[in-house]
Amino acid sequence: MKKLIVLSGAGISAESGIRTFRDMGGLWEEYDVTEVASPMAWENNRDLVLKFYNERRKQLYEVEPNCGHMGLAELENDYDVEIITQNVDDLHERAGSSKVLHLHGELKKVRSTGDPSLIYELKGWELKEGDKCEKGYQLRPHIVWFGEAVPAIEDAIPIMQSADILVIIGTSLNVYPAAGLLQYTSRDIPVYLIDPNEVVPPSSNIISLKMGAGKGVKELKKLLMEKMNNEQ
Ligand code: OAD
């Protein structure tokens, strides 16, 4: 089976009702990123950080995967699919995708501030000041904040190197090191880009599907099917 690697971002979850970060009306228009998503914010303004992530978590329990997530999960019938996502939601998993690597953490998990190896599934949506790990340290959201290392990037590099087909979907490719992962795929593989906006300059090996995730994944499946038939 060919290896199909997906690099996804906030746009894949937009049609589920989760706001992106940098579009018009995106989260970073309402919030200053350094005030809610940085170690400094955690030190200086913990209530706001907890509130921000509690709101996101609460909403995650109210939304469902969309046809984009579902379509990617269905591709596992024909391809060895691995998803590298910048998203902290669990919509890829809930749609049925079996291999999902979260580069920026997971909203439904929390971890110890004193021992980062202690990671827990949070019961319910609310994390509070005073919620502690088994060693007595305060728990924090299991999210990679700005200025923090992205440990999962080490696992993402070999996955990118193994790609026979790359699909980029719903990411503005603004944030590093995630955006830098593109340099690790072989230059001759087909790259499909699904995004209603232009995120990279058009080039010969990029097949751009300028549309939303639901429609885009449907179109992708059609193109992949045609390609597979031509190759047989
Ligand atoms: P962005 O908000 O930067 O980009 C979202 C992308 O989705 C844009 O290119 C949009 O054009 C596209 N988009 C919008 N609606 C769409 C739809 N219906 N279908 C498909 N695409 C659509 O989000 P990311 O690139 O994921 O990090 O942002 C990367 C990181 O920046 C996030 O993980 C987050 C943020 O700050 C942290 O919080 C650590």
mmCIF file of C-alpha atoms and ligand atoms in Angstrom:
data_model
loop_
_atom_site.group_PDB
_atom_site.id
_atom_site.type_symbol
_atom_site.label_atom_id
_atom_site.label_comp_id
_atom_site.label_asym_id
_atom_site.label_seq_id
_atom_site.Cartn_x
_atom_site.Cartn_y
_atom_site.Cartn_z
ATOM 1 C CA MET A 1 0.000 0.000 0.000
ATOM 2 C CA LYS A 2 1.221 3.490 -0.801
ATOM 3 C CA LYS A 3 1.991 5.788 2.059
ATOM 4 C CA LEU A 4 -0.280 8.841 2.087
ATOM 5 C CA ILE A 5 0.735 11.491 4.574
ATOM 6 C CA VAL A 6 -1.599 14.284 5.602
ATOM 7 C CA LEU A 7 -0.413 17.529 7.182
ATOM 8 C CA SER A 8 -3.495 19.151 8.659
ATOM 9 C CA GLY A 9 -4.279 22.398 10.430
ATOM 10 C CA ALA A 10 -7.197 24.342 11.847
ATOM 11 C CA GLY A 11 -8.983 24.549 8.460
ATOM 12 C CA ILE A 12 -9.892 20.841 8.486
ATOM 13 C CA SER A 13 -11.998 21.443 11.607
ATOM 14 C CA ALA A 14 -13.535 24.755 10.466
ATOM 15 C CA GLU A 15 -16.601 23.055 8.967
ATOM 16 C CA SER A 16 -17.182 21.356 12.337
ATOM 17 C CA GLY A 17 -17.575 24.825 13.838
ATOM 18 C CA ILE A 18 -14.118 25.268 15.384
ATOM 19 C CA ARG A 19 -12.576 28.623 14.604
ATOM 20 C CA THR A 20 -9.228 28.812 12.822
ATOM 21 C CA PHE A 21 -6.475 31.093 14.152
ATOM 22 C CA ARG A 22 -5.529 33.481 11.349
ATOM 23 C CA ASP A 23 -8.605 33.781 9.106
ATOM 24 C CA MET A 24 -10.914 36.758 9.420
ATOM 25 C CA GLY A 25 -12.754 36.200 12.727
ATOM 26 C CA GLY A 26 -10.021 33.746 13.770
ATOM 27 C CA LEU A 27 -9.001 33.201 17.387
ATOM 28 C CA TRP A 28 -5.858 35.331 17.200
ATOM 29 C CA GLU A 29 -7.992 38.293 16.175
ATOM 30 C CA GLU A 30 -9.863 38.114 19.492
ATOM 31 C CA TYR A 31 -6.965 37.078 21.721
ATOM 32 C CA ASP A 32 -3.356 38.158 21.940
ATOM 33 C CA VAL A 33 -1.536 34.889 21.468
ATOM 34 C CA THR A 34 1.130 35.757 24.057
ATOM 35 C CA GLU A 35 -1.584 36.397 26.661
ATOM 36 C CA VAL A 36 -3.167 32.945 26.410
ATOM 37 C CA ALA A 37 -0.715 30.574 24.747
ATOM 38 C CA SER A 38 2.708 31.159 26.267
ATOM 39 C CA PRO A 39 4.623 30.101 29.387
ATOM 40 C CA MET A 40 4.676 33.780 30.417
ATOM 41 C CA ALA A 41 0.875 33.916 30.318
ATOM 42 C CA TRP A 42 0.708 30.797 32.490
ATOM 43 C CA GLU A 43 2.904 32.519 35.078
ATOM 44 C CA ASN A 44 1.250 35.946 34.972
ATOM 45 C CA ASN A 45 -2.339 35.389 33.941
ATOM 46 C CA ARG A 46 -3.260 31.820 34.762
ATOM 47 C CA ASP A 47 -7.011 32.438 35.084
ATOM 48 C CA LEU A 48 -7.221 33.714 31.531
ATOM 49 C CA VAL A 49 -5.151 30.787 30.185
ATOM 50 C CA LEU A 50 -7.342 28.259 32.018
ATOM 51 C CA LYS A 51 -10.493 30.013 30.816
ATOM 52 C CA PHE A 52 -9.264 30.104 27.206
ATOM 53 C CA TYR A 53 -8.490 26.377 27.076
ATOM 54 C CA ASN A 54 -11.562 25.410 29.138
ATOM 55 C CA GLU A 55 -13.750 27.198 26.582
ATOM 56 C CA ARG A 56 -11.998 25.426 23.701
ATOM 57 C CA ARG A 57 -12.335 22.048 25.485
ATOM 58 C CA LYS A 58 -15.995 22.591 26.315
ATOM 59 C CA GLN A 59 -16.715 23.384 22.678
ATOM 60 C CA LEU A 60 -14.863 20.271 21.544
ATOM 61 C CA TYR A 61 -17.423 18.142 23.371
ATOM 62 C CA GLU A 62 -20.180 19.884 21.397
ATOM 63 C CA VAL A 63 -18.823 19.475 17.850
ATOM 64 C CA GLU A 64 -18.540 16.511 15.503
ATOM 65 C CA PRO A 65 -16.060 15.458 12.821
ATOM 66 C CA ASN A 66 -17.026 16.710 9.336
ATOM 67 C CA CYS A 67 -16.893 15.077 5.891
ATOM 68 C CA GLY A 68 -13.255 16.155 5.547
ATOM 69 C CA HIS A 69 -12.193 14.162 8.621
ATOM 70 C CA MET A 70 -14.437 11.256 7.581
ATOM 71 C CA GLY A 71 -13.086 11.194 4.022
ATOM 72 C CA LEU A 72 -9.490 11.066 5.259
ATOM 73 C CA ALA A 73 -10.363 8.168 7.568
ATOM 74 C CA GLU A 74 -11.959 6.297 4.618
ATOM 75 C CA LEU A 75 -8.718 6.633 2.632
ATOM 76 C CA GLU A 76 -7.276 3.984 4.973
ATOM 77 C CA ASN A 77 -9.111 1.387 2.825
ATOM 78 C CA ASP A 78 -6.710 2.089 -0.048
ATOM 79 C CA TYR A 79 -3.646 3.748 1.481
ATOM 80 C CA ASP A 80 -1.392 3.539 4.480
ATOM 81 C CA VAL A 81 -2.478 6.910 5.881
ATOM 82 C CA GLU A 82 -0.659 8.823 8.602
ATOM 83 C CA ILE A 83 -1.905 12.201 9.758
ATOM 84 C CA ILE A 84 0.378 14.823 11.238
ATOM 85 C CA THR A 85 -1.845 17.507 12.672
ATOM 86 C CA GLN A 86 -1.231 20.876 14.273
ATOM 87 C CA ASN A 87 -4.723 20.628 15.734
ATOM 88 C CA VAL A 88 -5.321 19.954 19.393
ATOM 89 C CA ASP A 89 -8.842 18.613 18.816
ATOM 90 C CA ASP A 90 -9.578 14.880 18.521
ATOM 91 C CA LEU A 91 -11.785 15.043 15.419
ATOM 92 C CA HIS A 92 -9.437 12.980 13.209
ATOM 93 C CA GLU A 93 -9.513 10.165 15.786
ATOM 94 C CA ARG A 94 -13.284 10.422 16.249
ATOM 95 C CA ALA A 95 -13.738 10.173 12.468
ATOM 96 C CA GLY A 96 -11.827 6.875 12.575
ATOM 97 C CA SER A 97 -8.271 7.767 11.526
ATOM 98 C CA SER A 98 -5.940 5.309 13.206
ATOM 99 C CA LYS A 99 -2.546 7.021 12.970
ATOM 100 C CA VAL A 100 -2.618 10.627 14.155
ATOM 101 C CA LEU A 101 0.402 12.529 15.455
ATOM 102 C CA HIS A 102 -0.401 15.754 17.324
ATOM 103 C CA LEU A 103 2.401 18.277 16.928
ATOM 104 C CA HIS A 104 0.918 20.914 19.247
ATOM 105 C CA GLY A 105 -0.564 18.733 21.980
ATOM 106 C CA GLU A 106 -4.086 17.603 22.777
ATOM 107 C CA LEU A 107 -6.885 19.635 24.302
ATOM 108 C CA LYS A 108 -8.459 16.767 26.219
ATOM 109 C CA LYS A 109 -5.168 15.972 27.969
ATOM 110 C CA VAL A 110 -3.405 17.754 30.825
ATOM 111 C CA ARG A 111 0.061 17.311 32.235
ATOM 112 C CA SER A 112 2.017 17.921 35.387
ATOM 113 C CA THR A 113 3.932 21.190 35.658
ATOM 114 C CA GLY A 114 6.522 19.423 37.823
ATOM 115 C CA ASP A 115 6.937 16.197 35.820
ATOM 116 C CA PRO A 116 6.113 16.529 32.109
ATOM 117 C CA SER A 117 6.012 12.741 31.709
ATOM 118 C CA LEU A 118 2.800 12.684 33.767
ATOM 119 C CA ILE A 119 0.074 13.187 31.160
ATOM 120 C CA TYR A 120 -3.604 12.512 31.903
ATOM 121 C CA GLU A 121 -6.927 12.470 30.077
ATOM 122 C CA LEU A 122 -8.929 15.223 31.777
ATOM 123 C CA LYS A 123 -12.326 14.066 32.984
ATOM 124 C CA GLY A 124 -14.793 16.627 31.646
ATOM 125 C CA TRP A 125 -13.940 20.000 30.158
ATOM 126 C CA GLU A 126 -12.753 22.066 33.102
ATOM 127 C CA LEU A 127 -9.196 22.359 34.397
ATOM 128 C CA LYS A 128 -8.926 24.447 37.562
ATOM 129 C CA GLU A 129 -6.256 26.064 39.689
ATOM 130 C CA GLY A 130 -5.594 23.508 42.435
ATOM 131 C CA ASP A 131 -6.024 20.437 40.168
ATOM 132 C CA LYS A 132 -2.855 18.491 40.855
ATOM 133 C CA CYS A 133 -0.946 15.460 39.554
ATOM 134 C CA GLU A 134 -0.179 12.467 41.763
ATOM 135 C CA LYS A 135 3.077 14.139 42.836
ATOM 136 C CA GLY A 136 1.239 17.265 43.982
ATOM 137 C CA TYR A 137 2.142 19.617 41.118
ATOM 138 C CA GLN A 138 -0.426 21.838 39.405
ATOM 139 C CA LEU A 139 -1.783 20.436 36.128
ATOM 140 C CA ARG A 140 -1.588 22.507 32.942
ATOM 141 C CA PRO A 141 -3.088 22.092 29.457
ATOM 142 C CA HIS A 142 -1.150 19.527 27.369
ATOM 143 C CA ILE A 143 -0.554 22.111 24.657
ATOM 144 C CA VAL A 144 2.648 23.357 23.052
ATOM 145 C CA TRP A 145 2.754 27.058 23.772
ATOM 146 C CA PHE A 146 4.650 29.671 21.818
ATOM 147 C CA GLY A 147 8.284 29.630 22.837
ATOM 148 C CA GLU A 148 8.143 25.957 23.865
ATOM 149 C CA ALA A 149 9.824 23.011 22.158
ATOM 150 C CA VAL A 150 7.816 20.779 19.823
ATOM 151 C CA PRO A 151 9.015 17.301 20.837
ATOM 152 C CA ALA A 152 6.737 15.458 18.357
ATOM 153 C CA ILE A 153 8.620 17.030 15.448
ATOM 154 C CA GLU A 154 11.236 14.263 15.819
ATOM 155 C CA ASP A 155 8.554 11.644 15.117
ATOM 156 C CA ALA A 156 7.066 13.711 12.298
ATOM 157 C CA ILE A 157 10.271 13.922 10.222
ATOM 158 C CA PRO A 158 10.566 10.181 9.356
ATOM 159 C CA ILE A 159 6.828 10.090 8.631
ATOM 160 C CA MET A 160 7.236 12.925 6.127
ATOM 161 C CA GLN A 161 10.265 11.193 4.601
ATOM 162 C CA SER A 162 8.200 8.054 4.047
ATOM 163 C CA ALA A 163 5.493 9.811 1.978
ATOM 164 C CA ASP A 164 4.525 8.546 -1.493
ATOM 165 C CA ILE A 165 1.739 11.125 -1.598
ATOM 166 C CA LEU A 166 1.382 14.278 0.514
ATOM 167 C CA VAL A 167 -1.881 16.042 1.321
ATOM 168 C CA ILE A 168 -1.754 19.475 2.976
ATOM 169 C CA ILE A 169 -5.089 20.606 4.288
ATOM 170 C CA GLY A 170 -6.314 23.662 6.184
ATOM 171 C CA THR A 171 -3.044 25.136 7.389
ATOM 172 C CA SER A 172 -1.664 28.598 6.654
ATOM 173 C CA LEU A 173 1.874 27.149 7.036
ATOM 174 C CA ASN A 174 2.764 30.133 9.193
ATOM 175 C CA VAL A 175 4.027 28.290 12.233
ATOM 176 C CA TYR A 176 7.401 26.594 12.540
ATOM 177 C CA PRO A 177 8.706 23.949 12.942
ATOM 178 C CA ALA A 178 5.461 22.433 11.547
ATOM 179 C CA ALA A 179 5.692 24.350 8.249
ATOM 180 C CA GLY A 180 9.337 23.313 7.868
ATOM 181 C CA LEU A 181 8.274 19.654 7.645
ATOM 182 C CA LEU A 182 7.546 20.154 3.934
ATOM 183 C CA GLN A 183 11.259 20.047 3.149
ATOM 184 C CA TYR A 184 11.472 16.403 4.258
ATOM 185 C CA THR A 185 9.321 14.816 1.536
ATOM 186 C CA SER A 186 10.869 13.642 -1.701
ATOM 187 C CA ARG A 187 10.636 16.265 -4.463
ATOM 188 C CA ASP A 188 8.942 13.997 -7.005
ATOM 189 C CA ILE A 189 5.903 12.936 -5.013
ATOM 190 C CA PRO A 190 2.490 14.411 -5.809
ATOM 191 C CA VAL A 191 1.335 17.056 -3.346
ATOM 192 C CA TYR A 192 -2.357 17.907 -2.981
ATOM 193 C CA LEU A 193 -3.211 21.162 -1.250
ATOM 194 C CA ILE A 194 -6.744 21.697 0.042
ATOM 195 C CA ASP A 195 -7.473 25.242 1.199
ATOM 196 C CA PRO A 196 -9.972 27.881 0.072
ATOM 197 C CA ASN A 197 -7.156 30.434 0.182
ATOM 198 C CA GLU A 198 -3.735 30.475 -1.443
ATOM 199 C CA VAL A 199 -1.110 29.389 1.079
ATOM 200 C CA VAL A 200 1.893 28.589 -1.122
ATOM 201 C CA PRO A 201 2.773 29.950 -4.555
ATOM 202 C CA PRO A 202 1.456 27.674 -7.340
ATOM 203 C CA SER A 203 4.069 25.176 -8.557
ATOM 204 C CA SER A 204 4.193 22.252 -10.939
ATOM 205 C CA ASN A 205 4.092 19.402 -8.421
ATOM 206 C CA ILE A 206 1.328 20.934 -6.287
ATOM 207 C CA ILE A 207 -2.229 20.105 -7.221
ATOM 208 C CA SER A 208 -4.207 22.879 -5.608
ATOM 209 C CA LEU A 209 -7.838 22.275 -4.653
ATOM 210 C CA LYS A 210 -8.994 25.753 -3.749
ATOM 211 C CA MET A 211 -12.025 24.795 -1.670
ATOM 212 C CA GLY A 212 -13.141 23.882 1.823
ATOM 213 C CA ALA A 213 -12.127 20.626 3.505
ATOM 214 C CA GLY A 214 -15.351 18.655 2.951
ATOM 215 C CA LYS A 215 -15.556 19.308 -0.768
ATOM 216 C CA GLY A 216 -11.770 19.195 -1.117
ATOM 217 C CA VAL A 217 -11.359 15.727 0.398
ATOM 218 C CA LYS A 218 -14.155 14.425 -1.849
ATOM 219 C CA GLU A 219 -12.353 15.828 -4.891
ATOM 220 C CA LEU A 220 -9.038 14.443 -3.623
ATOM 221 C CA LYS A 221 -10.521 10.951 -3.409
ATOM 222 C CA LYS A 222 -11.765 11.245 -6.992
ATOM 223 C CA LEU A 223 -8.334 12.356 -8.259
ATOM 224 C CA LEU A 224 -6.545 9.613 -6.319
ATOM 225 C CA MET A 225 -8.911 7.000 -7.713
ATOM 226 C CA GLU A 226 -8.254 8.210 -11.289
ATOM 227 C CA LYS A 227 -4.516 8.167 -10.643
ATOM 228 C CA MET A 228 -4.675 4.649 -9.223
ATOM 229 C CA ASN A 229 -6.661 3.422 -12.256
ATOM 230 C CA ASN A 230 -4.173 5.017 -14.666
ATOM 231 C CA GLU A 231 -1.256 3.384 -12.895
ATOM 232 C CA GLN A 232 -2.769 -0.130 -13.068
HETATM 233 P P1 OAD B 1 -4.394 28.990 10.649
HETATM 234 O O1 OAD B 1 -5.580 29.645 11.269
HETATM 235 O O2 OAD B 1 -3.134 29.736 10.613
HETATM 236 O O3 OAD B 1 -4.765 28.614 9.142
HETATM 237 C C1 OAD B 1 -5.975 27.990 8.817
HETATM 238 C C2 OAD B 1 -5.990 27.645 7.353
HETATM 239 O O4 OAD B 1 -7.217 26.977 7.094
HETATM 240 C C3 OAD B 1 -5.924 28.866 6.416
HETATM 241 O O5 OAD B 1 -4.986 28.640 5.383
HETATM 242 C C4 OAD B 1 -7.350 28.948 5.867
HETATM 243 O O6 OAD B 1 -7.385 29.458 4.542
HETATM 244 C C5 OAD B 1 -7.765 27.492 5.903
HETATM 245 N N1 OAD B 1 -9.212 27.252 5.943
HETATM 246 C C6 OAD B 1 -10.202 28.054 6.409
HETATM 247 N N2 OAD B 1 -11.399 27.464 6.269
HETATM 248 C C7 OAD B 1 -11.175 26.253 5.713
HETATM 249 C C8 OAD B 1 -11.995 25.159 5.327
HETATM 250 N N3 OAD B 1 -13.320 25.196 5.485
HETATM 251 N N4 OAD B 1 -11.409 24.065 4.790
HETATM 252 C C9 OAD B 1 -10.061 24.024 4.613
HETATM 253 N N5 OAD B 1 -9.246 25.017 4.960
HETATM 254 C C10 OAD B 1 -9.776 26.115 5.505
HETATM 255 O O7 OAD B 1 -4.244 27.562 11.352
HETATM 256 P P2 OAD B 1 -2.976 26.602 11.419
HETATM 257 O O8 OAD B 1 -2.146 26.699 10.187
HETATM 258 O O9 OAD B 1 -3.468 25.269 11.826
HETATM 259 O O10 OAD B 1 -0.737 26.733 17.430
HETATM 260 O O11 OAD B 1 -2.185 27.249 12.627
HETATM 261 C C11 OAD B 1 -1.016 26.645 13.085
HETATM 262 C C12 OAD B 1 -0.852 26.870 14.564
HETATM 263 O O12 OAD B 1 -0.967 28.268 14.848
HETATM 264 C C13 OAD B 1 -1.919 26.239 15.430
HETATM 265 O O13 OAD B 1 -1.667 24.888 15.697
HETATM 266 C C14 OAD B 1 -1.902 27.072 16.669
HETATM 267 C C15 OAD B 1 -1.795 28.440 16.035
HETATM 268 O O14 OAD B 1 -1.229 29.440 16.783
HETATM 269 C C16 OAD B 1 -0.761 26.791 18.782
HETATM 270 O O15 OAD B 1 -1.710 27.202 19.428
HETATM 271 C C17 OAD B 1 0.487 26.296 19.413
#
